[in-house]
Amino acid sequence: MALGRILAAVCSRALRLAPLSTAAPKTREQPAAGRGAVRGRGAAEAGRPPVPTVDFDNAQEAYRSRRSWELARSLLVLRLCASPALLAHHEQLLHFTRRLLGQRLFDRLMKMTFYGQFVAGEDQESIQPLIRHNRAFGVGSILDYGVEEDLSQEEAERQEMESCTSAAERKDGGTSKREKQYQVHQAFGDRRDGVVSARTYFYANEAKCDGHMETFLRCIEASGGASEDGFSAIKLTALGRPQFLLQFSDVLTKWRRFFHQMAAEQGKAGLDAMDTKLEVAALQESVAKMGIASRKEIEDWFRAETLGVSGTLDLLDWNSLIDSRTKLSKHLVVPNMQTGQLEPLLSGFTEEEEQQMRRMLQRMDVLAKKATEVGVRLMVDAEQTYFQPAISRLTLEMQRKFNVEKPLILNTYQCYLRDAYDNVTLDVELARREGWCFGAKLVRGAYMAQERARAAEIGYEDPINPTYEATNAMYHRCLDYVLEELKNNAKAEVMVASHNEDTVRFTLRRMEELGLHPTDRQVYFGQLLGMCDQISFPLGQAGFAVYKYVPYGPVMEVLPYLSRRALENNSVMKGARRERQLLWQELKRRLCTGNLFYRPA
């Protein structure tokens, strides 16, 4: 555990990490040979048709797949979603309406309005007509079982506190050795608070996690038959006890911070992650001065056969020092505050907790194997920052194993985070070095209000970009970097998951400039069912790969999902307002031209 003693020194010295840079991207070097298939940009592509143009202002084309009553329903639902007074009391109104009408009439009313707008049907059989209809107009489907637990706030907080506290911590009276950010806090126990665009899972027991895995498996199987290039999404907090994710994230963050502290001592603070390179000789000297390892041990850590002969070490090299492809758990360590030394994390686990951790990894493996079997790409959703380092690391392990021929596993990057660009560039470079296929889903992020409030209340640095404009700039910067990678690597892929029309236009422009044709099937677009049809269907009809998240489930069991959709529409007022304008424009056109009873071909 010599390396562990370095981490102990980090904890004891309370090292502080300089903020990561978000400066403008620099010109990238051309990739070296051997990094994977590189598309030729010469005569082989000269015969292809040009990249098709997409007109997002043509309401007639945008809604060619919709009947007039569907347009009217969309107008009504989106208008209701824009009412702050209605949204503030929507749960009480739903309860009152159900009592007034009775369950049968209430279900029918919901299917004519909110449920019909945002949910495809009650089961996989009933949603097939909608899937086939959308596919006929160029839009694929990502199936999503929309049933969510309707827990009270008290019950959610109780489950979270129990599942994020280890037996050892309970024995010590709740005292945690983890940093503030990676400790559970009662005030933020209900992770649904302030979150409108993401589903939340709470750990109850292992049987519940097995049930979630079975649900994901059914969605993966169904997605394999829904389109040629199927996608499915999973959340790791649904697959196991979140205590493991908190502890692992804490260790990974401390290790990364120690690297940046060493960089600061060498006068290299504030650089982008991939531009930060430590001089190995100076690093060895710094570690030796700490007195926590012998010089012989230090030299063994930085051998030329593992780090090359450049004399420098970057963050990927640094991470490889604690890397293990088969027994990841043995590197999970926490400081013993009495001895000042690092101990294996598993020594603080009960036998039951260790088994719970292994079951989470096994469930991930089962889902990845099923996705491989049916040819479906598996997107691992991003979650809160106190879980995310572990989620990203475990996703990376899956990518190493399954992304051999094509990117079957896609990691999700939240671009409202200050370190999003560093995370993207590090993973792209790692895929190059190790020879597996990079796959990413880019989102803005779903937890902004919650993350900001938590950081302020508990007392750690706000991980979120300071403004909405900064988040947009970060999204486009990360996207541009990935698109550049796609230009040079035919086996890399990205899902642009965005309802922002400016971002979609930016993507199309850069695809044209880089020569990325939609027939290459490297760039995918994703939106939610019932939202932004004026973006999804023009893209699909022009030949671009675009998908709708298609939730399904019984009416009463998807009400929490419907509540979040209503709130999300209100939070993106600019886009929703434009959508309503185009819907009204097309309805008026049909009325004036006698096409009110138009039926899609």
Coordinates of C-alpha atoms in Angstrom, one line a residue:
M1 CA 0.0 0.0 0.0
A2 CA 2.9 2.4 -0.7
L3 CA 0.8 4.3 -3.1
G4 CA -1.9 4.5 -0.5
R5 CA 0.5 6.4 1.8
I6 CA 0.7 9.1 -0.8
L7 CA -3.1 9.5 -0.6
A8 CA -2.8 9.6 3.2
A9 CA -0.4 12.5 2.9
V10 CA -2.9 14.2 0.6
C11 CA -5.6 13.9 3.3
S12 CA -3.3 15.0 6.2
R13 CA -2.0 18.0 4.3
A14 CA -5.5 19.0 3.2
L15 CA -4.2 19.8 -0.3
R16 CA -6.3 22.2 -2.3
L17 CA -6.8 21.8 -6.1
A18 CA -6.5 24.8 -8.3
P19 CA -9.6 25.3 -10.5
L20 CA -9.5 23.6 -13.8
S21 CA -9.1 25.8 -16.9
T22 CA -11.9 26.4 -19.3
A23 CA -9.9 28.4 -21.8
A24 CA -10.5 28.2 -25.5
P25 CA -9.4 25.0 -27.1
K26 CA -6.0 24.9 -28.8
T27 CA -5.2 23.5 -32.2
R28 CA -5.1 19.7 -32.0
E29 CA -2.4 17.6 -33.3
Q30 CA -3.3 15.0 -36.0
P31 CA -3.6 11.5 -34.5
A32 CA -0.8 9.1 -34.8
A33 CA -1.1 5.9 -36.9
G34 CA -2.6 2.9 -35.2
R35 CA -5.4 4.6 -33.3
G36 CA -8.2 2.9 -35.1
A37 CA -9.9 3.1 -38.4
V38 CA -9.4 6.5 -40.1
R39 CA -11.8 7.5 -42.7
G40 CA -10.3 8.6 -46.0
R41 CA -11.5 12.0 -47.2
G42 CA -10.6 11.7 -50.8
A43 CA -12.1 10.1 -53.9
A44 CA -14.0 7.5 -51.9
E45 CA -16.2 10.2 -50.6
A46 CA -16.4 12.4 -53.7
G47 CA -19.3 10.4 -55.1
R48 CA -21.5 10.8 -52.0
P49 CA -24.4 13.3 -52.0
P50 CA -23.8 16.5 -50.1
V51 CA -24.8 16.8 -46.4
P52 CA -28.6 17.5 -46.6
T53 CA -29.9 20.9 -45.4
V54 CA -32.5 21.0 -42.6
D55 CA -35.2 23.6 -42.4
F56 CA -36.4 24.1 -38.8
D57 CA -38.7 26.9 -39.9
N58 CA -40.9 24.9 -42.2
A59 CA -43.9 24.0 -40.0
Q60 CA -45.6 22.0 -42.7
E61 CA -42.6 19.6 -43.1
A62 CA -42.0 19.5 -39.3
Y63 CA -45.5 18.2 -38.6
R64 CA -46.0 16.1 -41.7
S65 CA -46.2 13.1 -39.5
R66 CA -49.0 14.5 -37.2
R67 CA -52.7 14.6 -37.5
S68 CA -54.5 17.9 -36.8
W69 CA -56.0 16.7 -33.5
E70 CA -52.5 15.8 -32.3
L71 CA -51.3 19.3 -33.1
A72 CA -54.2 20.7 -31.1
R73 CA -53.4 18.4 -28.2
S74 CA -49.7 19.5 -28.3
L75 CA -50.8 23.2 -28.3
L76 CA -53.1 22.7 -25.3
V77 CA -50.6 20.7 -23.3
L78 CA -47.7 23.0 -24.0
R79 CA -49.8 26.0 -23.2
L80 CA -50.9 24.5 -19.9
C81 CA -47.2 23.7 -19.1
A82 CA -46.4 27.4 -19.5
S83 CA -48.8 28.3 -16.7
P84 CA -46.9 28.9 -13.4
A85 CA -50.1 28.8 -11.3
L86 CA -51.2 25.5 -12.8
L87 CA -47.8 23.9 -12.3
A88 CA -47.5 25.1 -8.7
H89 CA -50.7 23.1 -7.9
H90 CA -50.6 20.4 -10.5
E91 CA -50.4 17.5 -8.0
Q92 CA -53.4 18.7 -6.1
L93 CA -55.3 19.3 -9.3
L94 CA -54.6 15.7 -10.6
H95 CA -55.7 14.3 -7.3
F96 CA -58.9 16.3 -7.3
T97 CA -59.7 15.4 -10.9
R98 CA -59.2 11.7 -10.2
R99 CA -61.6 11.8 -7.3
L100 CA -64.1 13.8 -9.3
L101 CA -64.1 11.7 -12.5
G102 CA -63.2 8.3 -11.1
Q103 CA -60.3 6.2 -12.2
R104 CA -61.7 5.1 -15.6
L105 CA -62.6 8.6 -16.8
F106 CA -59.4 10.1 -15.3
D107 CA -57.3 7.6 -17.3
R108 CA -59.2 8.5 -20.5
L109 CA -58.7 12.2 -19.9
M110 CA -55.0 11.8 -19.3
K111 CA -54.6 9.7 -22.5
M112 CA -56.3 12.6 -24.4
T113 CA -53.9 15.2 -22.9
F114 CA -50.7 14.9 -20.9
Y115 CA -50.2 11.1 -21.0
G116 CA -51.0 11.0 -24.7
Q117 CA -48.4 13.8 -25.3
F118 CA -45.5 12.4 -23.4
V119 CA -46.1 8.6 -23.0
A120 CA -46.4 6.1 -25.8
G121 CA -48.6 3.5 -24.1
E122 CA -49.1 1.1 -21.2
D123 CA -46.9 -1.7 -22.4
Q124 CA -44.4 -2.8 -25.1
E125 CA -47.2 -4.2 -27.2
S126 CA -49.4 -1.1 -27.2
I127 CA -46.5 1.2 -28.2
Q128 CA -45.6 -0.6 -31.4
P129 CA -47.8 1.4 -33.7
L130 CA -46.2 4.7 -32.6
I131 CA -42.7 3.2 -32.9
R132 CA -43.5 2.1 -36.5
H133 CA -45.1 5.4 -37.4
N134 CA -42.2 7.5 -36.2
R135 CA -39.7 5.1 -37.9
A136 CA -41.6 5.7 -41.2
F137 CA -40.7 9.4 -40.8
G138 CA -37.1 8.8 -40.0
V139 CA -37.2 8.9 -36.2
G140 CA -36.0 5.9 -34.1
S141 CA -37.0 5.0 -30.5
I142 CA -35.2 4.6 -27.2
L143 CA -37.6 2.6 -25.0
D144 CA -37.9 3.8 -21.4
Y145 CA -40.1 2.1 -18.8
G146 CA -41.5 5.3 -17.2
V147 CA -42.8 3.9 -14.0
E148 CA -41.3 5.6 -10.9
E149 CA -41.8 5.1 -7.2
D150 CA -44.0 7.7 -5.6
L151 CA -42.2 7.9 -2.3
S152 CA -42.9 10.5 0.3
Q153 CA -40.1 12.9 1.1
E154 CA -39.6 11.4 4.5
E155 CA -39.4 7.8 3.1
A156 CA -36.9 9.0 0.4
E157 CA -34.7 10.7 2.9
R158 CA -34.8 7.6 5.2
Q159 CA -33.8 5.2 2.4
E160 CA -31.0 7.5 1.2
M161 CA -29.5 8.0 4.7
E162 CA -29.5 4.2 5.3
S163 CA -28.1 3.2 1.9
C164 CA -25.3 5.8 1.8
T165 CA -24.0 5.1 5.3
S166 CA -21.8 2.1 6.0
A167 CA -22.0 -0.3 8.9
A168 CA -18.7 1.0 10.2
E169 CA -20.0 4.6 10.0
R170 CA -23.1 3.7 11.9
K171 CA -20.9 2.0 14.5
D172 CA -18.9 5.2 14.9
G173 CA -22.1 7.3 15.4
G174 CA -22.4 8.4 11.8
T175 CA -18.9 9.8 11.6
S176 CA -17.6 9.6 8.0
K177 CA -14.0 9.7 6.9
R178 CA -15.0 10.9 3.4
E179 CA -14.7 14.5 2.3
K180 CA -17.8 16.7 2.7
Q181 CA -18.9 16.4 -0.9
Y182 CA -19.0 12.6 -0.7
Q183 CA -20.9 12.3 2.6
V184 CA -24.6 11.8 2.8
H185 CA -26.6 14.7 4.2
Q186 CA -30.1 14.6 5.6
A187 CA -31.1 17.9 4.0
F188 CA -30.4 16.5 0.5
G189 CA -31.5 13.0 1.2
D190 CA -34.4 13.3 -1.3
R191 CA -32.4 13.5 -4.5
R192 CA -35.6 14.3 -6.5
D193 CA -35.7 17.8 -5.0
G194 CA -35.1 20.4 -7.7
V195 CA -34.7 17.8 -10.4
V196 CA -37.2 17.9 -13.3
S197 CA -35.5 16.1 -16.2
A198 CA -34.1 12.9 -14.7
R199 CA -35.5 9.9 -12.9
T200 CA -34.3 9.1 -9.4
Y201 CA -33.8 5.7 -7.9
F202 CA -33.6 5.0 -4.1
Y203 CA -32.0 1.8 -2.8
A204 CA -34.3 -0.4 -0.8
N205 CA -32.8 -3.9 -1.1
E206 CA -31.0 -6.2 -3.5
A207 CA -34.2 -7.7 -4.8
K208 CA -35.3 -4.2 -5.9
C209 CA -32.0 -3.8 -7.8
D210 CA -32.6 -7.1 -9.5
G211 CA -36.0 -5.9 -10.5
H212 CA -34.5 -2.7 -12.0
M213 CA -32.0 -4.9 -13.9
E214 CA -34.8 -7.0 -15.3
T215 CA -36.7 -3.8 -16.4
F216 CA -33.5 -2.6 -18.2
L217 CA -33.1 -6.0 -19.8
R218 CA -36.6 -5.9 -21.3
C219 CA -36.0 -2.3 -22.6
I220 CA -32.7 -3.5 -24.2
E221 CA -34.3 -6.4 -25.9
A222 CA -37.2 -4.3 -27.1
S223 CA -34.9 -1.5 -28.3
G224 CA -33.0 -4.1 -30.4
G225 CA -36.2 -4.6 -32.5
A226 CA -37.3 -1.0 -32.5
S227 CA -34.6 0.3 -34.9
E228 CA -31.5 -0.8 -36.8
D229 CA -29.2 1.2 -34.5
G230 CA -30.9 0.6 -31.2
F231 CA -30.1 2.5 -28.0
S232 CA -31.0 1.9 -24.3
A233 CA -30.2 3.9 -21.2
I234 CA -29.4 2.8 -17.6
K235 CA -28.7 4.4 -14.3
L236 CA -26.1 2.8 -11.9
T237 CA -27.9 4.0 -8.8
A238 CA -30.7 1.6 -9.9
L239 CA -28.3 -1.3 -9.8
G240 CA -26.9 -1.2 -6.3
R241 CA -26.2 0.4 -3.0
P242 CA -25.0 4.0 -3.5
Q243 CA -22.7 3.9 -0.5
F244 CA -20.2 2.2 -2.8
L245 CA -20.4 5.0 -5.4
L246 CA -19.8 7.6 -2.7
Q247 CA -16.8 5.9 -1.3
F248 CA -15.2 5.1 -4.7
S249 CA -15.8 8.7 -5.9
D250 CA -14.1 10.1 -2.8
V251 CA -11.0 8.0 -3.5
L252 CA -10.8 8.8 -7.2
T253 CA -11.2 12.6 -6.5
K254 CA -8.4 12.6 -3.9
W255 CA -6.1 10.8 -6.2
R256 CA -6.8 13.3 -9.0
R257 CA -6.4 16.3 -6.7
F258 CA -3.0 15.1 -5.6
F259 CA -1.9 15.1 -9.2
H260 CA -3.0 18.7 -9.6
Q261 CA -1.2 19.7 -6.3
M262 CA 2.0 18.2 -7.7
A263 CA 1.4 20.2 -10.9
A264 CA 1.0 23.4 -9.0
E265 CA 4.3 22.8 -7.2
Q266 CA 5.9 22.4 -10.7
G267 CA 4.3 25.7 -11.8
K268 CA 1.7 24.1 -14.1
A269 CA -1.5 25.0 -12.3
G270 CA -4.6 26.0 -14.4
L271 CA -3.7 24.1 -17.6
D272 CA -6.2 21.9 -19.4
A273 CA -6.0 18.3 -18.1
M274 CA -4.3 16.9 -21.2
D275 CA -1.8 19.8 -21.3
T276 CA -0.7 19.2 -17.7
K277 CA 2.5 17.0 -17.7
L278 CA 4.6 16.5 -14.6
E279 CA 8.4 16.1 -14.7
V280 CA 8.9 12.6 -13.3
A281 CA 12.3 13.5 -11.7
A282 CA 10.8 16.4 -9.9
L283 CA 7.8 14.4 -8.9
Q284 CA 10.0 11.6 -7.5
E285 CA 11.9 14.2 -5.5
S286 CA 8.7 15.7 -4.1
V287 CA 7.4 12.3 -3.0
A288 CA 10.7 11.4 -1.4
K289 CA 10.7 14.6 0.6
M290 CA 7.4 13.6 2.1
G291 CA 9.1 10.6 3.7
I292 CA 6.2 8.3 2.9
A293 CA 8.1 5.8 0.7
S294 CA 11.6 4.7 0.0
R295 CA 13.3 6.0 -3.1
K296 CA 13.4 2.4 -4.5
E297 CA 9.6 2.2 -4.1
I298 CA 9.2 5.5 -5.8
E299 CA 11.3 4.5 -8.8
D300 CA 9.3 1.3 -9.2
W301 CA 6.1 3.4 -9.6
F302 CA 7.5 5.4 -12.5
R303 CA 9.2 2.8 -14.6
A304 CA 9.9 3.5 -18.3
E305 CA 8.0 0.4 -19.4
T306 CA 4.8 1.7 -17.9
L307 CA 5.2 5.4 -18.5
G308 CA 7.3 5.6 -21.6
V309 CA 10.6 7.4 -21.9
S310 CA 9.4 11.0 -22.3
G311 CA 10.4 11.9 -18.7
T312 CA 6.9 13.4 -18.1
L313 CA 3.7 12.0 -16.7
D314 CA 0.2 13.1 -17.5
L315 CA -3.1 12.5 -15.7
L316 CA -3.8 9.3 -17.6
D317 CA -0.4 7.9 -16.6
W318 CA -1.1 9.0 -13.0
N319 CA -4.5 7.2 -13.0
S320 CA -2.9 4.0 -14.4
L321 CA -0.8 3.8 -11.2
I322 CA -3.9 2.7 -9.3
D323 CA -5.5 1.0 -12.3
S324 CA -6.7 -2.6 -12.2
R325 CA -8.6 -4.3 -15.0
T326 CA -9.8 -7.3 -13.0
K327 CA -9.7 -6.5 -9.3
L328 CA -10.8 -2.9 -9.1
S329 CA -12.0 -3.2 -5.5
K330 CA -8.6 -3.8 -4.0
H331 CA -7.6 -0.2 -4.9
L332 CA -10.4 1.4 -2.9
V333 CA -8.8 2.9 0.2
V334 CA -9.7 5.3 2.9
P335 CA -7.5 7.0 5.5
N336 CA -7.4 5.6 9.1
M337 CA -7.4 8.8 11.2
Q338 CA -5.8 7.1 14.2
T339 CA -2.7 5.8 12.3
G340 CA -2.5 8.3 9.5
Q341 CA -2.2 5.4 7.1
L342 CA -4.4 4.2 4.2
E343 CA -6.4 1.0 4.6
P344 CA -8.2 -1.0 2.0
L345 CA -11.8 0.1 1.8
L346 CA -13.0 -3.4 1.8
S347 CA -11.7 -3.8 5.3
G348 CA -14.3 -1.3 6.4
F349 CA -17.0 -3.3 4.6
T350 CA -19.1 -6.0 6.2
E351 CA -19.4 -9.2 4.3
E352 CA -22.9 -8.2 3.2
E353 CA -21.7 -4.8 1.9
E354 CA -18.9 -6.4 0.0
Q355 CA -21.4 -8.7 -1.6
Q356 CA -23.7 -5.8 -2.5
M357 CA -20.8 -4.1 -4.3
R358 CA -20.0 -7.2 -6.3
R359 CA -23.6 -7.6 -7.3
M360 CA -23.7 -4.1 -8.7
L361 CA -20.8 -4.9 -10.9
Q362 CA -22.4 -8.2 -11.9
R363 CA -25.6 -6.4 -12.9
M364 CA -23.7 -4.0 -15.1
D365 CA -22.0 -6.9 -16.8
V366 CA -25.3 -8.7 -17.4
L367 CA -26.8 -5.6 -19.1
A368 CA -23.7 -4.9 -21.2
K369 CA -23.6 -8.5 -22.4
K370 CA -27.3 -8.4 -23.3
A371 CA -26.7 -5.1 -25.2
T372 CA -23.9 -6.8 -27.1
E373 CA -26.0 -9.8 -27.9
V374 CA -28.9 -7.8 -29.4
G375 CA -26.7 -5.1 -31.0
V376 CA -28.0 -2.2 -28.8
R377 CA -25.8 0.7 -27.7
L378 CA -26.0 1.1 -23.9
M379 CA -25.9 4.7 -22.6
V380 CA -24.9 5.0 -18.9
D381 CA -26.7 8.1 -17.6
A382 CA -24.8 10.7 -15.6
E383 CA -25.9 11.5 -12.1
Q384 CA -25.0 13.8 -9.2
T385 CA -21.4 14.9 -8.9
Y386 CA -20.9 13.0 -5.6
F387 CA -21.6 9.7 -7.5
Q388 CA -20.2 10.6 -10.9
P389 CA -16.5 9.9 -10.6
A390 CA -17.3 6.3 -9.7
I391 CA -20.0 6.0 -12.4
S392 CA -17.6 7.3 -15.0
R393 CA -14.8 5.0 -13.9
L394 CA -17.0 1.9 -13.9
T395 CA -18.4 2.9 -17.3
L396 CA -14.8 3.2 -18.6
E397 CA -14.2 -0.4 -17.4
M398 CA -17.2 -1.5 -19.4
Q399 CA -16.0 0.4 -22.5
R400 CA -12.6 -1.3 -22.2
K401 CA -14.3 -4.7 -22.3
F402 CA -17.1 -4.2 -24.7
N403 CA -16.1 -1.3 -27.1
V404 CA -13.7 -3.5 -29.1
E405 CA -15.2 -3.4 -32.6
K406 CA -17.7 -0.5 -32.1
P407 CA -18.8 1.8 -29.3
L408 CA -21.5 -0.3 -27.6
I409 CA -21.1 1.5 -24.2
L410 CA -21.6 5.3 -24.2
N411 CA -20.6 7.4 -21.2
T412 CA -22.6 10.6 -20.5
Y413 CA -20.9 14.0 -20.0
Q414 CA -22.8 16.8 -18.2
C415 CA -21.6 20.0 -19.8
Y416 CA -22.9 22.3 -17.1
L417 CA -19.9 21.0 -15.0
R418 CA -16.8 23.1 -14.9
D419 CA -14.6 20.1 -15.6
A420 CA -16.6 18.7 -18.5
Y421 CA -14.0 19.5 -21.1
D422 CA -11.2 17.9 -19.1
N423 CA -13.3 14.7 -18.6
V424 CA -14.1 14.5 -22.4
T425 CA -10.6 15.0 -23.6
L426 CA -9.1 12.6 -21.0
D427 CA -11.4 9.8 -22.1
V428 CA -10.9 10.4 -25.8
E429 CA -7.1 10.2 -25.3
L430 CA -7.4 7.1 -23.2
A431 CA -9.5 5.4 -25.9
R432 CA -6.8 6.3 -28.4
R433 CA -4.0 4.9 -26.3
E434 CA -5.7 1.7 -25.3
G435 CA -7.3 1.1 -28.7
W436 CA -11.0 0.8 -27.8
C437 CA -13.9 2.7 -29.4
F438 CA -14.9 6.0 -27.9
G439 CA -18.7 6.6 -27.4
A440 CA -20.3 9.6 -25.7
K441 CA -23.7 11.1 -24.9
L442 CA -23.5 14.9 -24.4
V443 CA -26.1 16.6 -22.2
R444 CA -26.3 19.9 -20.4
G445 CA -27.2 18.4 -17.1
A446 CA -30.2 17.7 -14.9
Y447 CA -29.1 18.5 -11.3
M448 CA -28.0 22.2 -11.5
A449 CA -30.3 23.7 -8.8
Q450 CA -29.7 20.8 -6.4
E451 CA -25.9 20.7 -6.9
R452 CA -25.6 24.5 -6.3
A453 CA -27.7 24.4 -3.2
R454 CA -25.8 21.4 -1.8
A455 CA -22.4 22.9 -2.4
A456 CA -23.4 26.2 -0.7
E457 CA -25.0 24.5 2.3
I458 CA -22.3 21.9 2.9
G459 CA -19.4 24.1 2.1
Y460 CA -17.5 22.9 -1.0
E461 CA -16.7 24.5 -4.4
D462 CA -19.7 24.8 -6.7
P463 CA -19.1 22.3 -9.5
I464 CA -21.5 24.1 -12.0
N465 CA -20.6 26.6 -14.6
P466 CA -21.4 30.2 -13.4
T467 CA -24.0 31.0 -16.1
Y468 CA -26.3 29.4 -18.7
E469 CA -24.1 31.0 -21.4
A470 CA -21.0 29.4 -20.0
T471 CA -22.8 26.0 -20.0
N472 CA -23.7 26.5 -23.7
A473 CA -20.1 27.4 -24.5
M474 CA -18.9 24.3 -22.6
Y475 CA -21.4 22.1 -24.5
H476 CA -20.2 23.4 -27.9
R477 CA -16.6 23.2 -26.9
C478 CA -16.9 19.5 -25.8
L479 CA -19.1 18.7 -28.9
D480 CA -16.6 20.3 -31.2
Y481 CA -13.7 18.3 -29.7
V482 CA -15.7 15.1 -30.1
L483 CA -16.7 15.9 -33.7
E484 CA -13.0 16.5 -34.5
E485 CA -12.3 13.0 -33.1
L486 CA -15.1 11.5 -35.3
K487 CA -13.5 13.1 -38.4
N488 CA -10.3 11.2 -37.8
N489 CA -11.8 8.0 -36.2
A490 CA -14.6 6.2 -38.0
K491 CA -15.3 4.0 -35.0
A492 CA -16.1 6.9 -32.6
E493 CA -19.7 8.0 -32.0
V494 CA -21.6 10.7 -30.2
M495 CA -25.2 11.2 -29.1
V496 CA -26.2 14.9 -29.1
A497 CA -28.9 14.8 -26.5
S498 CA -30.3 18.3 -26.7
H499 CA -33.6 20.2 -27.2
N500 CA -31.6 23.4 -28.0
E501 CA -32.1 24.4 -31.6
D502 CA -28.9 26.5 -31.6
T503 CA -26.9 23.4 -30.5
V504 CA -28.4 21.3 -33.2
R505 CA -27.7 23.9 -35.8
F506 CA -24.1 24.2 -34.5
T507 CA -23.8 20.4 -34.9
L508 CA -25.0 20.4 -38.4
R509 CA -22.7 23.2 -39.4
R510 CA -19.7 21.4 -37.9
M511 CA -20.6 18.1 -39.5
E512 CA -20.7 19.8 -42.9
E513 CA -17.4 21.5 -42.3
L514 CA -15.7 18.3 -41.1
G515 CA -17.2 16.1 -43.9
L516 CA -19.3 14.0 -41.4
H517 CA -22.2 12.7 -43.5
P518 CA -25.4 11.4 -41.8
T519 CA -25.0 8.1 -43.6
D520 CA -21.8 7.5 -41.6
R521 CA -24.0 6.9 -38.6
Q522 CA -21.5 8.5 -36.2
V523 CA -23.6 11.4 -35.0
Y524 CA -26.9 10.8 -33.3
F525 CA -29.5 13.2 -32.0
G526 CA -31.9 12.6 -29.1
Q527 CA -35.0 14.3 -27.8
L528 CA -37.9 13.3 -25.5
L529 CA -41.2 12.1 -26.9
G530 CA -43.7 15.0 -27.0
M531 CA -41.0 17.7 -27.0
C532 CA -39.3 19.5 -29.9
D533 CA -40.9 17.6 -32.8
Q534 CA -40.0 20.6 -34.9
I535 CA -36.3 19.6 -34.4
S536 CA -36.6 15.8 -34.4
F537 CA -38.7 15.1 -37.5
P538 CA -37.0 17.5 -39.9
L539 CA -33.7 15.9 -38.9
G540 CA -35.1 12.4 -39.5
Q541 CA -36.8 13.3 -42.8
A542 CA -33.4 14.7 -44.0
G543 CA -31.7 11.4 -43.3
F544 CA -30.0 12.2 -40.0
A545 CA -29.9 9.6 -37.2
V546 CA -32.4 11.0 -34.6
Y547 CA -34.2 9.2 -31.7
K548 CA -37.0 9.9 -29.3
Y549 CA -36.9 8.7 -25.7
V550 CA -40.2 6.7 -25.7
P551 CA -41.5 6.1 -22.2
Y552 CA -44.3 3.7 -21.5
G553 CA -46.3 2.4 -18.5
P554 CA -49.7 2.4 -16.8
V555 CA -51.3 5.9 -16.3
M556 CA -51.1 6.0 -12.5
E557 CA -47.6 4.7 -12.3
V558 CA -46.1 7.2 -14.7
L559 CA -47.7 10.3 -13.1
P560 CA -44.3 11.3 -11.4
Y561 CA -42.7 11.1 -14.9
L562 CA -45.6 13.3 -16.3
S563 CA -45.1 15.8 -13.5
R564 CA -41.4 16.2 -14.4
R565 CA -42.2 16.6 -18.1
A566 CA -44.6 19.4 -17.3
L567 CA -42.0 21.2 -15.1
E568 CA -39.3 20.7 -17.7
N569 CA -41.4 22.3 -20.5
N570 CA -41.9 25.3 -18.2
S571 CA -38.1 25.5 -17.6
V572 CA -37.3 25.8 -21.3
M573 CA -39.8 28.5 -22.1
K574 CA -37.9 29.9 -25.2
G575 CA -38.0 26.6 -27.0
A576 CA -41.5 25.8 -25.9
R577 CA -42.8 29.2 -27.1
R578 CA -41.2 28.6 -30.6
E579 CA -42.8 25.1 -30.7
R580 CA -46.2 26.5 -29.9
Q581 CA -45.8 29.2 -32.6
L582 CA -45.0 26.6 -35.2
L583 CA -47.8 24.3 -34.1
W584 CA -50.3 27.2 -34.4
Q585 CA -48.9 28.2 -37.8
E586 CA -49.4 24.7 -39.2
L587 CA -52.9 24.4 -37.7
K588 CA -54.0 27.7 -39.3
R589 CA -52.5 26.6 -42.6
R590 CA -54.5 23.4 -42.6
L591 CA -57.7 25.2 -41.6
C592 CA -57.3 27.8 -44.4
T593 CA -56.4 25.3 -47.1
G594 CA -59.1 22.8 -46.2
N595 CA -56.7 20.2 -44.9
L596 CA -57.9 20.1 -41.3
F597 CA -58.6 16.3 -41.6
Y598 CA -55.1 15.6 -43.1
R599 CA -53.9 12.0 -42.5
P600 CA -50.1 11.3 -42.7
A601 CA -49.3 8.9 -45.6

